[in-house]
Amino acid sequence: MTVRTEQKERTRQDILASANRLLRERGIAGASVAEVMKGAGLTVGGFYAHFESKEALVAASLRESLRELWSGLVAAAGKLRGVEAVSFVVRRYLSRSHRDHPCEGCPLPAVVADVAQAGEPVRDALALELGDYAEALGECIADDSPASRQRALALIALMYGGLSLSRALKGTPTSEELLKACRDFARQAFTND
C-alpha cells in the first residue's frame, strides 16, 4: 500500500469515527456533512473523495458501529450459551453505563426514526446488520429452533426499545425500572425453553 493510499484510508477512518460519534449523539438529521468533517479535523471539500454522498457515509457508519457493538457483545459472552448468554448480553446492553453514555454505545436509539426517511442504502445497511446480529445472537443463545431468528430479532427489539425509553427518561425512577424490567423479561423468556 502506498503512503498516499494509507493516508486516504486513515482520513476515511477519521471521517467514519466522527460520523459514528455524531450519529450516536444527534441522529442522522443532526449529523451534517460539515459537522462530520469538522469533527474529523477536515474541510467539507474533501468529503467527496471518500464518500459519494451523506447517505453512503451514514450507511458505512451504521455498518461499522453496529458490527463493532454487536460483535463485541457476542465475543464478550464467550462460551456462555442459552439463558446465561441472554442474561450476559442484556445486562451489558441494558446497563446504566450504556444508557448514560450514548456517544459510546448503540446508535439505534438516535437513528432509527431517521432511517425510515433515509434512502435505500441506509435501510439496507441497517437490515443487513440486524440480520447478521440476529444470526450471531441465535448461535450465542444456542437456539436451534426454526424460530431462532425470530426470537433473536425479538430480543434485539426488546433491548433497543428498553434502551431508547430508558435514555428518554434518564434521571427518573422509571428509567431504572425499564432497564430492570427488560433484563428480567428477557431472562424469563429464555428460561422457559
Short mmCIF file of C-alpha atoms in Angstrom, two decimals:
data_model
loop_
_atom_site.label_atom_id
_atom_site.label_comp_id
_atom_site.label_asym_id
_atom_site.label_seq_id
_atom_site.Cartn_x
_atom_site.Cartn_y
_atom_site.Cartn_z
CA MET A 1 0.00 0.00 0.00
CA THR A 2 1.37 3.40 -0.92
CA VAL A 3 1.74 6.24 1.56
CA ARG A 4 -0.98 8.14 -0.26
CA THR A 5 -3.37 5.16 -0.08
CA GLU A 6 -2.61 4.70 3.63
CA GLN A 7 -3.29 8.39 4.29
CA LYS A 8 -6.57 8.26 2.37
CA GLU A 9 -7.67 5.23 4.42
CA ARG A 10 -6.71 6.95 7.70
CA THR A 11 -8.67 10.03 6.64
CA ARG A 12 -11.67 7.86 5.75
CA GLN A 13 -11.48 6.23 9.18
CA ASP A 14 -11.31 9.66 10.85
CA ILE A 15 -14.44 10.71 8.95
CA LEU A 16 -16.22 7.49 9.96
CA ALA A 17 -15.21 7.95 13.60
CA SER A 18 -16.62 11.48 13.57
CA ALA A 19 -19.82 10.28 11.87
CA ASN A 20 -20.19 7.45 14.38
CA ARG A 21 -19.97 9.94 17.27
CA LEU A 22 -22.38 12.42 15.74
CA LEU A 23 -24.92 9.80 14.70
CA ARG A 24 -24.98 8.45 18.26
CA GLU A 25 -25.40 11.97 19.67
CA ARG A 26 -27.72 13.62 17.15
CA GLY A 27 -29.16 11.06 14.78
CA ILE A 28 -28.95 11.19 11.00
CA ALA A 29 -30.68 14.55 10.59
CA GLY A 30 -28.43 16.17 13.18
CA ALA A 31 -25.15 14.94 11.72
CA SER A 32 -24.46 17.23 8.78
CA VAL A 33 -21.54 16.61 6.44
CA ALA A 34 -20.00 19.90 7.63
CA GLU A 35 -20.18 18.81 11.29
CA VAL A 36 -18.81 15.35 10.48
CA MET A 37 -15.87 16.82 8.62
CA LYS A 38 -15.24 19.40 11.34
CA GLY A 39 -15.20 16.57 13.90
CA ALA A 40 -12.60 14.79 11.77
CA GLY A 41 -10.49 17.96 11.58
CA LEU A 42 -11.13 18.33 7.85
CA THR A 43 -12.92 20.67 5.47
CA VAL A 44 -16.11 19.81 3.64
CA GLY A 45 -14.30 19.95 0.31
CA GLY A 46 -12.52 16.68 0.99
CA PHE A 47 -15.66 14.72 1.80
CA TYR A 48 -16.46 13.51 -1.71
CA ALA A 49 -13.01 11.99 -2.15
CA HIS A 50 -14.11 9.43 0.46
CA PHE A 51 -17.91 9.08 0.16
CA GLU A 52 -20.25 9.69 -2.74
CA SER A 53 -22.99 11.13 -0.52
CA LYS A 54 -24.11 11.65 3.06
CA GLU A 55 -26.30 8.60 2.60
CA ALA A 56 -23.24 6.49 1.72
CA LEU A 57 -21.45 7.82 4.82
CA VAL A 58 -24.42 7.05 7.08
CA ALA A 59 -24.72 3.53 5.66
CA ALA A 60 -20.99 2.90 6.20
CA SER A 61 -21.14 4.38 9.69
CA LEU A 62 -24.11 2.23 10.70
CA ARG A 63 -22.45 -0.90 9.35
CA GLU A 64 -19.23 -0.18 11.21
CA SER A 65 -20.68 0.97 14.54
CA LEU A 66 -23.32 -1.78 14.76
CA ARG A 67 -20.89 -4.51 13.70
CA GLU A 68 -18.39 -3.32 16.31
CA LEU A 69 -21.02 -3.15 19.07
CA TRP A 70 -22.68 -6.46 18.34
CA SER A 71 -19.56 -8.48 17.64
CA GLY A 72 -18.19 -7.12 20.92
CA LEU A 73 -21.28 -8.27 22.82
CA VAL A 74 -21.18 -11.76 21.31
CA ALA A 75 -17.41 -12.08 21.82
CA ALA A 76 -17.68 -10.89 25.43
CA ALA A 77 -20.31 -13.56 26.08
CA GLY A 78 -17.60 -16.06 25.19
CA LYS A 79 -18.68 -19.64 25.64
CA LEU A 80 -21.87 -18.78 27.51
CA ARG A 81 -24.96 -20.26 25.90
CA GLY A 82 -28.70 -20.27 26.46
CA VAL A 83 -30.17 -18.19 29.26
CA GLU A 84 -26.68 -17.40 30.61
CA ALA A 85 -25.72 -15.81 27.28
CA VAL A 86 -29.01 -13.90 27.11
CA SER A 87 -28.54 -12.65 30.67
CA PHE A 88 -25.00 -11.52 29.94
CA VAL A 89 -25.88 -9.72 26.69
CA VAL A 90 -28.93 -7.93 28.09
CA ARG A 91 -27.13 -6.96 31.31
CA ARG A 92 -24.39 -5.37 29.25
CA TYR A 93 -26.66 -3.70 26.68
CA LEU A 94 -29.35 -2.62 29.14
CA SER A 95 -26.95 -1.15 31.66
CA ARG A 96 -26.83 2.26 33.32
CA SER A 97 -23.44 2.85 31.71
CA HIS A 98 -24.79 2.18 28.20
CA ARG A 99 -27.80 4.38 28.89
CA ASP A 100 -25.72 7.21 30.32
CA HIS A 101 -23.02 7.27 27.60
CA PRO A 102 -24.84 7.27 24.25
CA CYS A 103 -21.77 8.57 22.42
CA GLU A 104 -20.00 5.29 23.15
CA GLY A 105 -22.89 2.89 22.65
CA CYS A 106 -25.55 1.74 20.27
CA PRO A 107 -26.57 4.28 17.63
CA LEU A 108 -30.04 2.79 17.14
CA PRO A 109 -31.90 4.98 19.68
CA ALA A 110 -30.62 8.09 17.91
CA VAL A 111 -31.02 6.97 14.29
CA VAL A 112 -33.97 4.61 13.91
CA ALA A 113 -36.57 7.34 13.47
CA ASP A 114 -34.43 8.90 10.72
CA VAL A 115 -33.77 5.59 8.94
CA ALA A 116 -37.39 5.43 7.81
CA GLN A 117 -36.84 8.70 5.91
CA ALA A 118 -33.38 7.76 4.63
CA GLY A 119 -32.64 6.20 1.31
CA GLU A 120 -32.40 2.55 0.45
CA PRO A 121 -28.64 2.23 1.15
CA VAL A 122 -29.17 3.25 4.80
CA ARG A 123 -32.16 0.95 5.27
CA ASP A 124 -30.28 -1.90 3.57
CA ALA A 125 -27.25 -1.36 5.82
CA LEU A 126 -29.42 -1.49 8.93
CA ALA A 127 -31.33 -4.55 7.71
CA LEU A 128 -28.08 -6.36 6.89
CA GLU A 129 -26.52 -5.61 10.28
CA LEU A 130 -29.70 -6.57 12.16
CA GLY A 131 -29.85 -9.83 10.22
CA ASP A 132 -26.19 -10.63 10.87
CA TYR A 133 -26.56 -9.88 14.57
CA ALA A 134 -29.72 -11.99 14.78
CA GLU A 135 -27.78 -14.92 13.30
CA ALA A 136 -24.84 -14.45 15.69
CA LEU A 137 -27.13 -13.93 18.67
CA GLY A 138 -29.17 -17.00 17.72
CA GLU A 139 -25.97 -19.07 17.79
CA CYS A 140 -24.86 -17.47 21.05
CA ILE A 141 -28.13 -18.28 22.78
CA ALA A 142 -27.97 -21.78 21.32
CA ASP A 143 -31.44 -21.64 19.90
CA ASP A 144 -31.67 -24.42 17.33
CA SER A 145 -35.39 -24.00 16.80
CA PRO A 146 -36.78 -22.96 13.42
CA ALA A 147 -37.84 -19.70 15.08
CA SER A 148 -34.33 -18.82 16.34
CA ARG A 149 -34.01 -15.82 14.03
CA GLN A 150 -37.41 -14.51 15.13
CA ARG A 151 -36.51 -14.96 18.79
CA ALA A 152 -33.16 -13.20 18.30
CA LEU A 153 -34.85 -10.33 16.43
CA ALA A 154 -37.42 -10.05 19.22
CA LEU A 155 -34.62 -9.89 21.79
CA ILE A 156 -32.85 -7.18 19.77
CA ALA A 157 -36.11 -5.18 19.59
CA LEU A 158 -36.60 -5.55 23.35
CA MET A 159 -33.05 -4.38 24.01
CA TYR A 160 -33.31 -1.42 21.63
CA GLY A 161 -36.73 -0.39 22.91
CA GLY A 162 -35.70 -0.68 26.54
CA LEU A 163 -32.54 1.34 25.99
CA SER A 164 -34.35 4.01 23.95
CA LEU A 165 -37.08 4.53 26.53
CA SER A 166 -34.60 4.46 29.39
CA ARG A 167 -32.46 7.13 27.70
CA ALA A 168 -35.55 9.25 27.06
CA LEU A 169 -36.48 9.05 30.75
CA LYS A 170 -32.95 9.32 32.17
CA GLY A 171 -32.98 10.79 35.66
CA THR A 172 -36.37 9.36 36.55
CA PRO A 173 -37.13 6.21 38.56
CA THR A 174 -38.92 4.84 35.50
CA SER A 175 -35.66 4.84 33.56
CA GLU A 176 -34.08 2.40 36.01
CA GLU A 177 -37.27 0.38 36.19
CA LEU A 178 -37.33 -0.02 32.39
CA LEU A 179 -33.77 -1.36 32.29
CA LYS A 180 -34.50 -3.89 35.02
CA ALA A 181 -37.89 -4.91 33.59
CA CYS A 182 -36.40 -5.60 30.14
CA ARG A 183 -33.46 -7.56 31.58
CA ASP A 184 -35.80 -9.64 33.74
CA PHE A 185 -38.26 -10.23 30.89
CA ALA A 186 -35.52 -11.40 28.52
CA ARG A 187 -34.12 -13.78 31.13
CA GLN A 188 -37.61 -15.19 31.85
CA ALA A 189 -38.43 -15.59 28.15
CA PHE A 190 -35.35 -17.73 27.59
CA THR A 191 -35.57 -19.63 30.90
CA ASN A 192 -38.76 -21.33 29.81
CA ASP A 193 -37.04 -23.20 26.96
#
